[in-house]
PDB file of C-alpha atoms and ligand atoms in Angstrom:
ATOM      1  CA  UNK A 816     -62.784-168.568-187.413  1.00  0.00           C
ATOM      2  CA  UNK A 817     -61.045-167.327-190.225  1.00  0.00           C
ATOM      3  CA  UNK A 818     -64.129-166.216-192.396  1.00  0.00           C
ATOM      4  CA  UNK A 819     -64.884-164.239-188.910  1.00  0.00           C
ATOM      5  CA  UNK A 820     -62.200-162.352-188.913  1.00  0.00           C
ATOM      6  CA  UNK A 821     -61.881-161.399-192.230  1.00  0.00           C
ATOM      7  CA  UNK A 822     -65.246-159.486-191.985  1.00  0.00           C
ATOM      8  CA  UNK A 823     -64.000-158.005-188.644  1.00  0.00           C
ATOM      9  CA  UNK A 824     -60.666-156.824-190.614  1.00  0.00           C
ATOM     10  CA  UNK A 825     -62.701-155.793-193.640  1.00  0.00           C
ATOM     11  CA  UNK A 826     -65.170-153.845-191.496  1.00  0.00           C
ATOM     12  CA  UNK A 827     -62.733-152.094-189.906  1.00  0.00           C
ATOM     13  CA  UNK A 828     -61.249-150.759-193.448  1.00  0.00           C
ATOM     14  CA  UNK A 829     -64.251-149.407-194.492  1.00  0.00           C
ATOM     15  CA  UNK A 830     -64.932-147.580-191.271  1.00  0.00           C
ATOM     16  CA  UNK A 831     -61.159-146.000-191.592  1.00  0.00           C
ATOM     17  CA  UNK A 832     -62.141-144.842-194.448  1.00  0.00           C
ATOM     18  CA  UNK A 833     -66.016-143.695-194.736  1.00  0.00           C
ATOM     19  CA  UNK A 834     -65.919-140.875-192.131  1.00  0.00           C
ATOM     20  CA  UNK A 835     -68.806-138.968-191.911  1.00  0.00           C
ATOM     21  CA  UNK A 836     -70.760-135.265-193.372  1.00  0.00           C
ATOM     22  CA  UNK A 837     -73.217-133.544-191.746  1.00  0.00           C
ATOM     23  CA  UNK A 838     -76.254-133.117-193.987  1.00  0.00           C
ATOM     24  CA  UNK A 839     -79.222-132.618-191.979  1.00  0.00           C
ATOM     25  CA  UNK A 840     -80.414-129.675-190.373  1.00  0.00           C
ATOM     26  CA  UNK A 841     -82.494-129.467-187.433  1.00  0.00           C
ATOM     27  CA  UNK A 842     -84.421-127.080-185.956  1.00  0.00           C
ATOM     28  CA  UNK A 843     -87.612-127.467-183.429  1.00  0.00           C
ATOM     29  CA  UNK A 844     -89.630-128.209-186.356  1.00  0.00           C
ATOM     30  CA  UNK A 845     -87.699-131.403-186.853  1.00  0.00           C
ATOM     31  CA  UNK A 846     -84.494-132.954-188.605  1.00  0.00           C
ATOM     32  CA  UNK A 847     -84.141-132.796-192.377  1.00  0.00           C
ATOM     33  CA  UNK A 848     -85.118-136.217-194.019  1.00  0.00           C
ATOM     34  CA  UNK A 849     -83.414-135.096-197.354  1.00  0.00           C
ATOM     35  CA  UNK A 850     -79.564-134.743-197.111  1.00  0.00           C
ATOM     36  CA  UNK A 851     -78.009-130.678-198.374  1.00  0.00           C
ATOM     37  CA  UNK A 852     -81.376-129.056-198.638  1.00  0.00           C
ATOM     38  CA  UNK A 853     -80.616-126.942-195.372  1.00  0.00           C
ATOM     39  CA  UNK A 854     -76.592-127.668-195.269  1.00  0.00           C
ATOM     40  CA  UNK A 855     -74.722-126.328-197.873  1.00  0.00           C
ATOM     41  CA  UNK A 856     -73.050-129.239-199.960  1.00  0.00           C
ATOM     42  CA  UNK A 857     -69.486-130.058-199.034  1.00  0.00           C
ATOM     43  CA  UNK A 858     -67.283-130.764-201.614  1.00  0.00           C
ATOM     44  CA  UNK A 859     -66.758-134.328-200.574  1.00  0.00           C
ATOM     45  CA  UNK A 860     -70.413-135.730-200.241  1.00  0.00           C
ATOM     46  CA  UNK A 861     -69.027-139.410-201.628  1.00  0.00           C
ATOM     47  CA  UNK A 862     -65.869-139.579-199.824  1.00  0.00           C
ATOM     48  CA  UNK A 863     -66.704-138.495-196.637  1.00  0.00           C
ATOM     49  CA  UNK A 864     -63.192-137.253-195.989  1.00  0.00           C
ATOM     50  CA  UNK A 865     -62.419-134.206-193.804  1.00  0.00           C
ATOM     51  CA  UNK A 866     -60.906-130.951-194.633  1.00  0.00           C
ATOM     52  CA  UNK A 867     -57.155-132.073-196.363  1.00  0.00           C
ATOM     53  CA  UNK A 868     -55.945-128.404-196.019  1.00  0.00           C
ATOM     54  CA  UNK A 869     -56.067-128.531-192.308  1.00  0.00           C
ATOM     55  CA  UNK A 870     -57.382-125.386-190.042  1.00  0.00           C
ATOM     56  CA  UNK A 871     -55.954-122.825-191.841  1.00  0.00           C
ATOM     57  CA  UNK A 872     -57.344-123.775-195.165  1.00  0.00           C
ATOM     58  CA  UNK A 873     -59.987-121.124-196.598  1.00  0.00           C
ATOM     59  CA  UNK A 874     -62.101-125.008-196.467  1.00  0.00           C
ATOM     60  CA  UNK A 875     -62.756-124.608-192.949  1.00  0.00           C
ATOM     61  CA  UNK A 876     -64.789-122.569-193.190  1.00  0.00           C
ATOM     62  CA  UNK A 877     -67.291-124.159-194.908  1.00  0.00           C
ATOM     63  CA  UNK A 878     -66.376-126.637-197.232  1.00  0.00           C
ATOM     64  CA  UNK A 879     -68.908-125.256-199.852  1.00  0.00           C
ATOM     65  CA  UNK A 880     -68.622-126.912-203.144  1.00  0.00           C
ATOM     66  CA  UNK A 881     -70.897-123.478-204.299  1.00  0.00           C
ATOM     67  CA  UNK A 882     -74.474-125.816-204.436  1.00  0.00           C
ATOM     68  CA  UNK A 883     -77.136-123.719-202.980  1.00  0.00           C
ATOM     69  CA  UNK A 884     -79.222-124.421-200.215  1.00  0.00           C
ATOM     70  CA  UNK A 885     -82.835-123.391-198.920  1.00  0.00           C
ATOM     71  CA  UNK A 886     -82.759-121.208-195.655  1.00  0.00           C
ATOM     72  CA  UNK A 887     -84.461-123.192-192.694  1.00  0.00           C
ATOM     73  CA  UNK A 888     -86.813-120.458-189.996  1.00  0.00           C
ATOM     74  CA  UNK A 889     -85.563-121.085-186.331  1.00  0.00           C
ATOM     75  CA  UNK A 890     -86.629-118.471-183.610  1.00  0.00           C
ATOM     76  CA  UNK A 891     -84.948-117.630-181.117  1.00  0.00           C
ATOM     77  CA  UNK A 892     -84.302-119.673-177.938  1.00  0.00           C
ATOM     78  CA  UNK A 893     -85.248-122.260-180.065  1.00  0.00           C
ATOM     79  CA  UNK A 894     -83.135-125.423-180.901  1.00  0.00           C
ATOM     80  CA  UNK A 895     -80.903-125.636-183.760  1.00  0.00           C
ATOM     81  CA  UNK A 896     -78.794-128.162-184.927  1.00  0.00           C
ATOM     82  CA  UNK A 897     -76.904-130.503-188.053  1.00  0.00           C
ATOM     83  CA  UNK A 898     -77.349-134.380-188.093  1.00  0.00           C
ATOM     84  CA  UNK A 899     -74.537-136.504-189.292  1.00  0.00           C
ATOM     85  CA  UNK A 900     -74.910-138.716-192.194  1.00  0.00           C
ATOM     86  CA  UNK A 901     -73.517-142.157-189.258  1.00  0.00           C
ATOM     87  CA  UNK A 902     -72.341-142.291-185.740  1.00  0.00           C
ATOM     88  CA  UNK A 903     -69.281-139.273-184.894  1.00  0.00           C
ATOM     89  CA  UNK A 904     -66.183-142.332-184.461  1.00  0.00           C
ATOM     90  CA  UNK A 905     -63.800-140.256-183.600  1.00  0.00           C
ATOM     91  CA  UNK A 906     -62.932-138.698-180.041  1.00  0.00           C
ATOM     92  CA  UNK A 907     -62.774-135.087-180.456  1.00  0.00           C
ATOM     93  CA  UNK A 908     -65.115-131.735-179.778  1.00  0.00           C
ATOM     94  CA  UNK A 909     -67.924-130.489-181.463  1.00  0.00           C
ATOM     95  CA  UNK A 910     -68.495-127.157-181.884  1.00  0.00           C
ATOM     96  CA  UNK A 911     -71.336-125.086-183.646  1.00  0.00           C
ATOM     97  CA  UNK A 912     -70.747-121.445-184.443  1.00  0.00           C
ATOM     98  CA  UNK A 913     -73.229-118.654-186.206  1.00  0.00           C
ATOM     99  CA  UNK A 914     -72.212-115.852-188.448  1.00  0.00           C
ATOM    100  CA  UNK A 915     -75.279-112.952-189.290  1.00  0.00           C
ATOM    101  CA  UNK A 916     -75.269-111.685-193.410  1.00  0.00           C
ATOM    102  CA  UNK A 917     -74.959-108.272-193.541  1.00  0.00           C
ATOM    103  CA  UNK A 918     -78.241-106.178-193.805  1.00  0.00           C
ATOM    104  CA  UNK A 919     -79.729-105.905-197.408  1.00  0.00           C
ATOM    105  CA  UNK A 920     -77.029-109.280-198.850  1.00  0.00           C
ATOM    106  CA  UNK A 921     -78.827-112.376-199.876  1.00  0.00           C
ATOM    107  CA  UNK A 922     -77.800-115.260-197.573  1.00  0.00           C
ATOM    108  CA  UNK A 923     -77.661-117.814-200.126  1.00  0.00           C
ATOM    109  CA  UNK A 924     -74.796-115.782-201.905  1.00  0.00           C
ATOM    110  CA  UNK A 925     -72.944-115.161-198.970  1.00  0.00           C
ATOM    111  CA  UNK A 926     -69.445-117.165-197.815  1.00  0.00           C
ATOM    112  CA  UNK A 927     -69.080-115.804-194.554  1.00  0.00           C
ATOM    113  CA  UNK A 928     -66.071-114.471-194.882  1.00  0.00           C
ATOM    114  CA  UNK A 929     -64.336-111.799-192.587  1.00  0.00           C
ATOM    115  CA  UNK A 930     -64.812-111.729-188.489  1.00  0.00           C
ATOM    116  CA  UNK A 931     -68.438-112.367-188.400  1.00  0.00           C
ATOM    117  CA  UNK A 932     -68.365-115.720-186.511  1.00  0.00           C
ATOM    118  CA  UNK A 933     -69.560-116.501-182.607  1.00  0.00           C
ATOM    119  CA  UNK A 934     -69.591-119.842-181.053  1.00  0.00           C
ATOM    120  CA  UNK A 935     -73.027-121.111-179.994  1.00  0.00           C
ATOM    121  CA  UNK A 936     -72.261-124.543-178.529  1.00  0.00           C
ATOM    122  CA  UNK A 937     -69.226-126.244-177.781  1.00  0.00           C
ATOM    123  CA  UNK A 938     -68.573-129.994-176.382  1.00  0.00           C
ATOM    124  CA  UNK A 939     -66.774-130.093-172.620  1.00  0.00           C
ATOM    125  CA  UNK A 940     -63.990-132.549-173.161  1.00  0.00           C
ATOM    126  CA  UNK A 941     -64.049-135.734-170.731  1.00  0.00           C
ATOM    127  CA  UNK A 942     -62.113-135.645-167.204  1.00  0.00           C
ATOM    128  CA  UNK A 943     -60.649-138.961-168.660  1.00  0.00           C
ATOM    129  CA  UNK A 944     -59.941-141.439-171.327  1.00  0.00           C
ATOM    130  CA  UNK A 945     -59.473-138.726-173.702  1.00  0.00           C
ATOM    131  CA  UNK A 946     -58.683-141.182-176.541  1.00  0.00           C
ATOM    132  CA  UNK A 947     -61.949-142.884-176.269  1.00  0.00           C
ATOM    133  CA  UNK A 948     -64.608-141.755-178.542  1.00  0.00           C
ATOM    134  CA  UNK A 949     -67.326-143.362-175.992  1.00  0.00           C
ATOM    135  CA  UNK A 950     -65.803-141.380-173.342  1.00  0.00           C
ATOM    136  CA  UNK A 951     -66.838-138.213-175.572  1.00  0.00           C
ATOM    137  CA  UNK A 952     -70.626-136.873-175.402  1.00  0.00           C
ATOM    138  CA  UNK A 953     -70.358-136.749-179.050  1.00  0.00           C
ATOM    139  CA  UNK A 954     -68.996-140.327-179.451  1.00  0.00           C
ATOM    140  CA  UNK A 955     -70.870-142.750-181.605  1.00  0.00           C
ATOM    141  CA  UNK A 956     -73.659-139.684-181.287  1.00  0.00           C
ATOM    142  CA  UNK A 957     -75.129-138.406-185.552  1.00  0.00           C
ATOM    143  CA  UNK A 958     -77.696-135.687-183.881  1.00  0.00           C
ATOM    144  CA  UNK A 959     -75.968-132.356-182.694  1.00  0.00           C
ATOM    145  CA  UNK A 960     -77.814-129.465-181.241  1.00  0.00           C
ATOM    146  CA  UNK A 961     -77.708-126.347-179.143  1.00  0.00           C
ATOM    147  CA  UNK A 962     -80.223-123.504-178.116  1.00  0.00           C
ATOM    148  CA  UNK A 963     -80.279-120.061-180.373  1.00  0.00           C
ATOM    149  CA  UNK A 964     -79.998-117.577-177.251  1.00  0.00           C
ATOM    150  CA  UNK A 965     -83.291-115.782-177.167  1.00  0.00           C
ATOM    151  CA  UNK A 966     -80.952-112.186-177.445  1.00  0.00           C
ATOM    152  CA  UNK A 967     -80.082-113.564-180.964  1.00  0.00           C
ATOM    153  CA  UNK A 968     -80.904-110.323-183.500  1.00  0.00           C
ATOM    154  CA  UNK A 969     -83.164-111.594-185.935  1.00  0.00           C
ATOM    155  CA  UNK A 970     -82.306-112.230-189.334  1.00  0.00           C
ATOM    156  CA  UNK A 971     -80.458-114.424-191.933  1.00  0.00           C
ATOM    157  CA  UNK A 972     -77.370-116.709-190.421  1.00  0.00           C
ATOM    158  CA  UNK A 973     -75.239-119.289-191.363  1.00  0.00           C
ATOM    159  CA  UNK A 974     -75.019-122.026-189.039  1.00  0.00           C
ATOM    160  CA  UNK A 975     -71.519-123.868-188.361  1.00  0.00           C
ATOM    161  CA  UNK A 976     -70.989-127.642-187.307  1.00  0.00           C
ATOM    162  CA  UNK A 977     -67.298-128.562-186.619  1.00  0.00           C
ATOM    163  CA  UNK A 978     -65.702-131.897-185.840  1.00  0.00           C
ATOM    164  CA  UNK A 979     -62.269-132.097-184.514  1.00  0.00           C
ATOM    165  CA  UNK A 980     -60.974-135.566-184.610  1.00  0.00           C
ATOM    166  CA  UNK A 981     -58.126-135.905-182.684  1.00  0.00           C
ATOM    167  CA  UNK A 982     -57.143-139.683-182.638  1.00  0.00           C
ATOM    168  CA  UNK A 983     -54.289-139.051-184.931  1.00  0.00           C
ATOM    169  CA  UNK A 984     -51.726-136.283-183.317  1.00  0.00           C
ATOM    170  CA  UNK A 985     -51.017-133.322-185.131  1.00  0.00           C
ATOM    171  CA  UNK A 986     -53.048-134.636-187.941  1.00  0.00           C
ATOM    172  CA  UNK A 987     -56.496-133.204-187.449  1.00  0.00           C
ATOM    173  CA  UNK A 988     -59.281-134.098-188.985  1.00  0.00           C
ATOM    174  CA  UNK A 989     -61.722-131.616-188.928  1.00  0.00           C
ATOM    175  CA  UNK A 990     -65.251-132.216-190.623  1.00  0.00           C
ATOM    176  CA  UNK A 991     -68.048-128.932-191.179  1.00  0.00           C
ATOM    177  CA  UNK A 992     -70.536-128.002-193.131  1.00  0.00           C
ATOM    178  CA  UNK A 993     -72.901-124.735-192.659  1.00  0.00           C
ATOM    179  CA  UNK A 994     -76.628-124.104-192.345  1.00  0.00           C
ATOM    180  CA  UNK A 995     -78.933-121.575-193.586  1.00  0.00           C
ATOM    181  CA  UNK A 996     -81.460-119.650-191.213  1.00  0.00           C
ATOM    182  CA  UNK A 997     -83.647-117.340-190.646  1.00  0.00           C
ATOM    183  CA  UNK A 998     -83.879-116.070-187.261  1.00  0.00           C
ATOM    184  CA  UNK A 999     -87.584-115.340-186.091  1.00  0.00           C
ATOM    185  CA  UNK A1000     -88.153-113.649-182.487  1.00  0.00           C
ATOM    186  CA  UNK A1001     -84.956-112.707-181.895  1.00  0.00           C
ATOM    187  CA  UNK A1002     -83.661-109.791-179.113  1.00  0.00           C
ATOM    188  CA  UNK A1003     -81.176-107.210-178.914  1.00  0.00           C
ATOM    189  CA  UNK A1004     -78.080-108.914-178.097  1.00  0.00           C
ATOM    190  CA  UNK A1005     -74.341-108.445-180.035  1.00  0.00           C
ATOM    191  CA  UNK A1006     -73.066-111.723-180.581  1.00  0.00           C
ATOM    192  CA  UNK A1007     -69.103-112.413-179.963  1.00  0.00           C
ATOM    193  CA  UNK A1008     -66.501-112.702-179.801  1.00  0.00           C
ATOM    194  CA  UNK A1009     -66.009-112.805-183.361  1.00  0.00           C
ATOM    195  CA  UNK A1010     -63.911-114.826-185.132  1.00  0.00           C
ATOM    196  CA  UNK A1011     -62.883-115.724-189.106  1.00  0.00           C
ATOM    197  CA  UNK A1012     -62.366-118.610-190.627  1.00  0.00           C
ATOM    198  CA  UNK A1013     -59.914-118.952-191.605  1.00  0.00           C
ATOM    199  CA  UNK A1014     -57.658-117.381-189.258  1.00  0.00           C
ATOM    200  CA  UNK A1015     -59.230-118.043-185.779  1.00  0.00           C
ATOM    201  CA  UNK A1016     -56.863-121.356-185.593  1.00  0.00           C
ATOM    202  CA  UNK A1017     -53.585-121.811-186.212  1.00  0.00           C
ATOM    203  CA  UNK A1018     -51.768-124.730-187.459  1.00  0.00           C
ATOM    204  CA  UNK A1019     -49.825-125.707-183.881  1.00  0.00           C
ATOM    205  CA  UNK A1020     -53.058-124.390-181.956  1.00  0.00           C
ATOM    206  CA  UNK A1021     -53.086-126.688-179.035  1.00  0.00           C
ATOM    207  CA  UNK A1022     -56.925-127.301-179.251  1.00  0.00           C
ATOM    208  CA  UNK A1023     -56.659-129.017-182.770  1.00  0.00           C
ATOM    209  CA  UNK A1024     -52.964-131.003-182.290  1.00  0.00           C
ATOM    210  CA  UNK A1025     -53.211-132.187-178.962  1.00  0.00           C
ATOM    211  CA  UNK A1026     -51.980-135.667-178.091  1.00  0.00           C
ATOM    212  CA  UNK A1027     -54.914-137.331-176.827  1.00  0.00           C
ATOM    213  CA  UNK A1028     -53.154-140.523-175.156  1.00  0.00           C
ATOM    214  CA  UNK A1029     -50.515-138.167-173.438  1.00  0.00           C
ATOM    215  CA  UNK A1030     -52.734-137.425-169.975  1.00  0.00           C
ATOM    216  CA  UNK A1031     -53.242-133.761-170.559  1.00  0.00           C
ATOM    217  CA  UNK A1032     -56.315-131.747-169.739  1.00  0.00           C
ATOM    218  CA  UNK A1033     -57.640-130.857-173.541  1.00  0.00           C
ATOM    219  CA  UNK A1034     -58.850-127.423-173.997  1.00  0.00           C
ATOM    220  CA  UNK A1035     -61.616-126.623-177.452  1.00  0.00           C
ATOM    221  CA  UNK A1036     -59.949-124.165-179.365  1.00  0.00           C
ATOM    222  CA  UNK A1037     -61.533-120.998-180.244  1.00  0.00           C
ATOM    223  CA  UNK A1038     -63.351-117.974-178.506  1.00  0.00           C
ATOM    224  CA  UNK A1039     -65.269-118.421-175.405  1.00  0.00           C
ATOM    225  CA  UNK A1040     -69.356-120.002-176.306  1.00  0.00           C
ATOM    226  CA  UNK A1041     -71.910-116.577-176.693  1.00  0.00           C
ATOM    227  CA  UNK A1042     -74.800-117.401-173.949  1.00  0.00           C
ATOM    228  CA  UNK A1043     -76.730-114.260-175.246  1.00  0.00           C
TER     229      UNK A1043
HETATM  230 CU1   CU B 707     -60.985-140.502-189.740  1.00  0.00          CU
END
């Protein structure tokens, strides 16, 4: 049985160390069968790894190696989402926010920077088993998605997906990327709270270096989800 589990063990390595990007988007139309066309290139798209700087880096925000992207049409109260490039293995939240460019700037030169962020979707943690990434809705999961609110103002957004793995206390790993869009249909509503990134964690925020195997209830970190 050796031969057995040598493959197990060498399995097991590469997992550790693959992780996972989000390249897809996907909107009602469909998913994206070509990876960064939608998604804005990360500046790990061999390595897989998460954000090193941690969740006060000015890389959580987007990762953006500076490749452009097209901008994807979504209307509102429509579904929008970002597909992983292999199954989420890690127990910890997603959470997708949106950020609107300012009237008259192009949306493919704009970094999102400043307090222009809402949340849009964000995983409830399990009751239990905290440290299991099958307990989590996410777990195992590559497809992610959420409804625009149908009070969504119309116009050119960047779409956020964020991982927080949690399995290794008070190291997170946090994985994004952001979408472009252009909101069709959309209502009247003001989006918030906003938030920047980075800024709207801090280092020692509970929600990103909580001890998963320690029997506390786990609370996502950041501002409360926008319903519209
Ligand atoms: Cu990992």
């Amino acid at each position: 049985m050796l031969g057995v589990n040598v493959a197990l063990f060498l399995a097991g390595v590469a997992q550790v160390h693959a992780h996972y990007h989000f390249p897809y988007l996907i909107t009602s139309s469909g998913k994206d069968t070509v990876k960064w066309k939608h998604v804005r290139q990360v500046k790990n798209p061999e390595s897989n790894d998460f954000v090193s700087g941690g969740p006060t880096s000015p890389d959580i925000r987007c990762y953006s190696n500076g490749k452009k992207a097209e901008t994807a049409t979504v209307a509102a109260g429509g579904t929008l989402g970002i597909g992983a490039s292999q199954g989420v293995f890690h127990p910890g939240p997603i959470q997708f926010y949106m950020a609107k460019a300012p009237d008259g700037v192009d949306i493919a030169n704009w970094d999102g920077a400043g307090n222009v962020w809402f949340k849009t979707y964000s995983e409830k943690p399990p009751a239990s088993r905290l440290g299991e990434t099958a307990a989590w809705s996410s777990g195992n999961k590559q497809d992610f998605t959420f409804t625009v609110p149908k009070n969504t103002p119309s116009g050119d957004y960047l779409v956020r997906i964020e991982h927080i793995a949690l399995h290794n206390t008070g190291k997170p790993q946090i994985y994004v990327a952001c979408g472009q869009v252009k909101v069709t249909g959309g209502g009247n509503g003001t989006p918030g709270p906003l938030v920047a990134f980075p800024g709207v964690y801090a280092a020692n925020d509970p929600g990103v270096v909580f001890n998963l195997y320690g029997g506390g209830v786990y609370k996502t970190p950041g501002p409360a989800v926008w319903t519209g």
